[in-house]
């Protein structure tokens, strides 16, 4: 009997991470986002291997953003590879808007397409191929922009959206080198996105210039440390969210043309909770994300009020009225 060749360690690691992610979706359906790059091909291959064992229907979806010449051919090639792996495969062409910059607009269009496919086939989960390297880059970008803890918490391994669909990232504990090695071991030829080499993008500059310098000057393990930081901040953020939801039930009430918060209750809490309550109320009632400076100005109506008037914010107005801090839509 011929001995079976040992399984490549990178392939084994990707399959194990994928198996764990799929375990809670047995006998269901999943969408796999596949760009054709090394990360998504490694994930697609692992899903093709693991999903049948769990009775899972897996549909690989490649989104053609139409932003590069020949993008349709790239998408078709990715779909053919997924079909050869044994997956159902589909290409969805989208129109990318201009809101929020090209990267954000493309991401929004991609997410809408993936979610629509999930709804169509009744899939409770969408699998994405982000790695630990992507997580580290996300944290660094957040630090550079002065983002809050919610942003620095990075990407969750699994998160349900408002419609209950789970967005799952099985490979967040693996490095990009693992997915590249897994593809090489299986004879898969990933597509190399030219945007990933374009230093006009901040994320590419981080990947090509900043992280290598940090590794060289501080020592190895920087990416892993950034990912651990994201995990810790995510735990803190989840705890804060639970506390805020409990607080809001007690201190927030509907007012004429808006919503009101007890000044006394806000003042009695630490600044971290006070600021989060303010941001949460404005975001949930008016769909606006306040900046740090805007949040601090509103908080002064609670902690340093000397009769100052209302503060105009995007989409609403904050005003101290006696013992209440009120928020109302701007006329």
Coordinates of C-alpha atoms in Angstrom, one line a residue:
X1 CA 0.0 0.0 0.0
X2 CA 1.4 3.4 -1.0
X3 CA 1.7 5.7 2.0
X4 CA -0.4 8.9 1.8
X5 CA 1.6 12.0 1.5
X6 CA 1.5 14.2 4.7
X7 CA -0.9 17.1 4.6
X8 CA 0.8 20.4 4.1
X9 CA 0.8 22.3 7.4
X10 CA -0.7 25.5 5.8
X11 CA -3.5 23.5 4.2
X12 CA -4.2 21.7 7.5
X13 CA -4.3 25.1 9.4
X14 CA -6.8 26.6 6.9
X15 CA -9.0 23.6 6.9
X16 CA -9.1 23.4 10.7
X17 CA -10.0 27.1 11.0
X18 CA -12.7 26.6 8.4
X19 CA -14.1 23.5 10.0
X20 CA -14.5 25.3 13.3
X21 CA -16.3 28.2 11.6
X22 CA -18.6 25.9 9.7
X23 CA -19.5 23.6 12.7
X24 CA -22.4 25.9 13.8
X25 CA -23.9 25.9 10.3
X26 CA -24.3 22.2 9.7
X27 CA -27.1 21.2 7.3
X28 CA -27.5 24.9 6.2
X29 CA -26.1 27.0 3.4
X30 CA -23.2 29.5 3.4
X31 CA -21.9 32.1 1.0
X32 CA -18.1 32.3 0.4
X33 CA -16.7 35.6 -0.8
X34 CA -14.0 34.8 -3.4
X35 CA -12.0 37.5 -5.1
X36 CA -9.5 35.1 -6.6
X37 CA -6.7 36.2 -4.4
X38 CA -4.7 33.8 -2.2
X39 CA -6.7 34.4 1.0
X40 CA -10.1 33.7 -0.6
X41 CA -8.9 30.8 -2.8
X42 CA -7.4 29.1 0.3
X43 CA -10.7 29.6 2.1
X44 CA -12.8 28.4 -0.9
X45 CA -10.7 25.3 -1.1
X46 CA -11.1 24.5 2.6
X47 CA -14.9 25.1 2.4
X48 CA -15.1 22.7 -0.6
X49 CA -13.3 20.1 1.5
X50 CA -15.1 20.6 4.8
X51 CA -18.7 21.7 3.9
X52 CA -19.9 18.3 2.4
X53 CA -19.0 16.5 5.6
X54 CA -21.4 18.8 7.5
X55 CA -24.2 18.7 4.9
X56 CA -23.6 22.4 4.0
X57 CA -24.5 23.9 0.7
X58 CA -21.7 26.4 -0.2
X59 CA -22.0 29.0 -2.9
X60 CA -18.9 30.9 -3.9
X61 CA -19.7 34.5 -4.9
X62 CA -17.2 36.6 -6.8
X63 CA -18.1 40.3 -7.1
X64 CA -17.1 42.1 -10.2
X65 CA -16.7 45.8 -9.3
X66 CA -15.9 46.8 -12.8
X67 CA -13.2 49.1 -11.6
X68 CA -10.3 47.6 -13.6
X69 CA -9.9 46.7 -17.2
X70 CA -10.5 42.9 -17.5
X71 CA -12.2 42.6 -14.2
X72 CA -14.9 40.4 -15.7
X73 CA -12.3 38.0 -16.9
X74 CA -10.7 37.9 -13.5
X75 CA -14.1 37.2 -11.8
X76 CA -14.9 34.5 -14.4
X77 CA -11.6 32.8 -13.7
X78 CA -12.2 32.8 -10.0
X79 CA -15.6 31.3 -10.5
X80 CA -14.1 28.5 -12.7
X81 CA -11.5 27.7 -10.0
X82 CA -14.3 27.4 -7.4
X83 CA -16.3 25.2 -9.7
X84 CA -13.2 23.0 -10.2
X85 CA -12.9 22.7 -6.4
X86 CA -16.4 21.4 -6.2
X87 CA -18.3 24.5 -5.2
X88 CA -21.3 26.2 -6.7
X89 CA -20.0 29.5 -8.1
X90 CA -21.5 32.7 -9.2
X91 CA -20.3 36.1 -10.5
X92 CA -22.2 39.2 -9.6
X93 CA -21.5 42.5 -11.3
X94 CA -22.1 45.7 -9.3
X95 CA -22.1 49.4 -9.8
X96 CA -19.7 51.1 -7.4
X97 CA -20.7 54.6 -6.1
X98 CA -18.5 57.4 -5.0
X99 CA -19.6 57.9 -1.5
X100 CA -16.8 57.6 1.1
X101 CA -14.0 57.1 -1.3
X102 CA -13.3 54.3 -3.8
X103 CA -12.3 51.6 -1.2
X104 CA -15.3 52.2 1.0
X105 CA -17.7 52.4 -1.9
X106 CA -16.4 49.1 -3.4
X107 CA -16.7 47.5 0.0
X108 CA -20.3 48.6 0.4
X109 CA -21.2 47.4 -3.0
X110 CA -19.5 44.1 -2.4
X111 CA -21.3 43.6 0.9
X112 CA -24.7 44.3 -0.6
X113 CA -24.1 41.8 -3.3
X114 CA -22.9 39.1 -0.9
X115 CA -25.9 39.7 1.4
X116 CA -28.4 39.6 -1.4
X117 CA -27.0 36.2 -2.5
X118 CA -27.3 35.0 1.1
X119 CA -30.9 36.1 1.3
X120 CA -31.7 34.5 -2.1
X121 CA -30.5 31.0 -1.1
X122 CA -31.4 31.3 2.6
X123 CA -27.8 31.2 3.8
X124 CA -27.4 32.2 7.5
X125 CA -23.7 33.0 7.1
X126 CA -21.3 34.7 4.8
X127 CA -17.6 33.7 5.0
X128 CA -14.9 36.2 4.3
X129 CA -11.2 35.5 4.0
X130 CA -9.6 38.3 6.1
X131 CA -6.4 37.2 7.9
X132 CA -4.4 38.4 10.9
X133 CA -2.5 40.7 8.6
X134 CA -5.7 42.4 7.6
X135 CA -6.6 42.8 11.2
X136 CA -3.3 44.4 12.1
X137 CA -3.6 46.8 9.2
X138 CA -7.1 47.7 10.3
X139 CA -5.9 48.5 13.9
X140 CA -3.0 50.6 12.6
X141 CA -5.3 52.6 10.3
X142 CA -7.7 53.2 13.2
X143 CA -4.8 54.5 15.3
X144 CA -3.6 56.8 12.6
X145 CA -7.1 58.3 12.2
X146 CA -7.6 58.8 16.0
X147 CA -10.5 56.3 16.0
X148 CA -12.2 55.2 19.1
X149 CA -12.1 51.8 20.8
X150 CA -15.0 50.4 18.6
X151 CA -12.9 51.0 15.5
X152 CA -9.6 49.8 17.0
X153 CA -11.4 46.6 18.0
X154 CA -11.0 45.7 14.3
X155 CA -13.0 42.9 12.7
X156 CA -14.9 40.3 14.7
X157 CA -14.5 36.6 13.9
X158 CA -18.3 36.4 13.7
X159 CA -20.8 39.2 13.7
X160 CA -24.6 39.2 13.0
X161 CA -25.9 42.1 11.0
X162 CA -29.3 43.8 11.6
X163 CA -31.0 41.1 9.5
X164 CA -29.5 38.3 11.5
X165 CA -27.0 37.1 8.8
X166 CA -23.6 36.1 10.3
X167 CA -20.5 37.6 8.7
X168 CA -17.8 35.0 9.6
X169 CA -14.0 35.4 9.2
X170 CA -12.5 31.9 9.8
X171 CA -8.9 32.9 9.0
X172 CA -8.4 35.8 11.4
X173 CA -5.8 33.9 13.4
X174 CA -3.8 32.9 10.3
X175 CA -1.2 34.9 8.5
X176 CA -1.2 35.9 4.8
X177 CA 1.8 33.6 4.4
X178 CA -0.4 30.7 5.5
X179 CA -2.9 31.3 2.7
X180 CA -0.2 31.8 0.1
X181 CA 1.5 28.5 1.2
X182 CA -1.9 26.7 1.2
X183 CA -2.6 27.7 -2.4
X184 CA 0.9 26.7 -3.5
X185 CA 0.6 23.3 -1.9
X186 CA -2.7 22.7 -3.7
X187 CA -1.6 24.0 -7.1
X188 CA -4.0 26.9 -7.0
X189 CA -2.9 30.1 -8.8
X190 CA -4.2 33.2 -7.1
X191 CA -4.9 36.4 -8.9
X192 CA -2.7 39.3 -7.8
X193 CA -4.8 42.5 -7.5
X194 CA -2.7 45.4 -8.8
X195 CA -4.4 47.6 -6.3
X196 CA -2.6 45.7 -3.6
X197 CA 0.7 47.2 -4.9
X198 CA -0.6 50.7 -5.4
X199 CA 0.8 52.9 -2.7
X200 CA -1.8 55.5 -3.4
X201 CA -3.9 53.5 -0.9
X202 CA -3.2 53.9 2.8
X203 CA -3.6 50.2 3.5
X204 CA -1.0 49.3 0.9
X205 CA 1.5 51.8 2.3
X206 CA 0.9 50.2 5.8
X207 CA 1.5 46.7 4.3
X208 CA 4.5 47.5 2.2
X209 CA 6.2 50.2 4.2
X210 CA 5.0 50.7 7.8
X211 CA 4.6 47.2 9.1
X212 CA 8.0 46.0 7.8
X213 CA 9.7 48.9 9.5
X214 CA 7.9 48.2 12.8
X215 CA 8.9 44.6 12.6
X216 CA 12.5 45.5 11.8
X217 CA 12.8 48.2 14.5
X218 CA 10.7 46.8 17.3
X219 CA 11.0 43.1 16.6
X220 CA 8.9 40.3 15.2
X221 CA 5.4 39.8 16.4
X222 CA 4.0 43.3 15.8
X223 CA 1.1 42.1 13.7
X224 CA 0.2 39.5 16.3
X225 CA 0.3 42.1 19.0
X226 CA -2.0 44.4 17.1
X227 CA -4.4 41.6 16.6
X228 CA -4.4 40.8 20.3
X229 CA -5.0 44.5 21.0
X230 CA -8.1 44.3 18.8
X231 CA -9.3 41.2 20.6
X232 CA -9.0 43.0 24.0
X233 CA -10.6 46.2 22.8
X234 CA -13.5 44.2 21.3
X235 CA -14.2 42.6 24.6
X236 CA -14.2 46.0 26.3
X237 CA -16.4 47.4 23.6
X238 CA -18.9 44.6 24.0
X239 CA -19.0 45.1 27.8
X240 CA -19.6 48.9 27.3
X241 CA -22.4 48.2 24.8
X242 CA -24.2 46.0 27.3
X243 CA -23.8 48.6 30.1
X244 CA -25.0 51.4 27.8
X245 CA -28.1 49.4 26.7
X246 CA -29.0 48.9 30.4
X247 CA -28.4 52.6 31.2
X248 CA -30.4 54.0 28.3
X249 CA -33.5 52.2 29.5
X250 CA -33.3 54.2 32.8
X251 CA -32.1 57.6 31.7
X252 CA -33.4 58.2 28.2
X253 CA -37.0 59.3 27.4
X254 CA -38.7 60.6 24.3
X255 CA -39.3 64.3 24.2
X256 CA -41.1 66.6 21.8
X257 CA -39.5 66.3 18.4
X258 CA -36.6 64.3 19.8
X259 CA -35.1 62.5 22.7
X260 CA -34.0 63.6 26.2
X261 CA -31.4 62.3 28.7
X262 CA -31.2 63.0 32.4
X263 CA -28.3 65.3 33.0
X264 CA -27.9 64.1 36.6
X265 CA -27.6 60.5 35.5
X266 CA -25.1 61.3 32.8
X267 CA -23.0 63.4 35.1
X268 CA -22.9 60.6 37.7
X269 CA -21.1 58.3 35.2
X270 CA -17.5 58.2 34.1
X271 CA -16.6 60.1 31.0
X272 CA -16.1 56.9 28.9
X273 CA -19.8 55.9 29.6
X274 CA -21.1 59.4 29.3
X275 CA -19.5 59.9 25.9
X276 CA -20.6 56.6 24.6
X277 CA -24.2 57.3 25.6
X278 CA -24.2 60.6 23.8
X279 CA -22.7 59.0 20.6
X280 CA -25.1 56.0 20.8
X281 CA -28.2 58.2 21.2
X282 CA -27.3 60.4 18.3
X283 CA -26.4 57.5 16.0
X284 CA -29.5 55.5 16.8
X285 CA -31.9 58.4 16.6
X286 CA -30.5 60.5 13.8
X287 CA -28.1 58.1 11.9
X288 CA -25.1 60.3 12.6
X289 CA -21.6 59.4 13.9
X290 CA -20.2 62.2 16.1
X291 CA -16.6 63.0 16.1
X292 CA -14.6 63.2 19.3
X293 CA -14.6 67.0 19.4
X294 CA -18.4 67.1 18.8
X295 CA -19.0 64.5 21.6
X296 CA -16.9 66.6 24.0
X297 CA -18.8 69.8 23.1
X298 CA -22.1 68.0 23.9
X299 CA -20.7 66.6 27.1
X300 CA -19.8 70.1 28.3
X301 CA -23.6 70.8 28.4
X302 CA -23.6 68.2 31.2
X303 CA -20.4 68.8 33.1
X304 CA -19.5 72.4 32.4
X305 CA -22.8 74.2 31.7
X306 CA -23.0 77.9 32.4
X307 CA -26.0 78.8 30.3
X308 CA -24.5 78.2 26.9
X309 CA -27.0 77.7 24.0
X310 CA -27.7 74.8 21.7
X311 CA -25.0 73.0 19.7
X312 CA -25.7 72.3 16.0
X313 CA -24.6 68.8 15.1
X314 CA -24.9 66.9 11.7
X315 CA -28.6 66.1 11.5
X316 CA -29.6 67.3 14.9
X317 CA -29.3 69.8 17.7
X318 CA -28.2 69.3 21.3
X319 CA -29.5 71.6 24.0
X320 CA -29.5 71.7 27.8
X321 CA -33.0 72.3 29.1
X322 CA -33.0 72.4 32.9
X323 CA -32.2 68.9 34.1
X324 CA -32.4 67.3 30.7
X325 CA -30.1 67.1 27.7
X326 CA -32.3 67.1 24.6
X327 CA -31.6 66.1 21.0
X328 CA -33.9 67.2 18.3
X329 CA -33.8 67.1 14.5
X330 CA -32.7 70.3 12.9
X331 CA -35.3 72.2 11.0

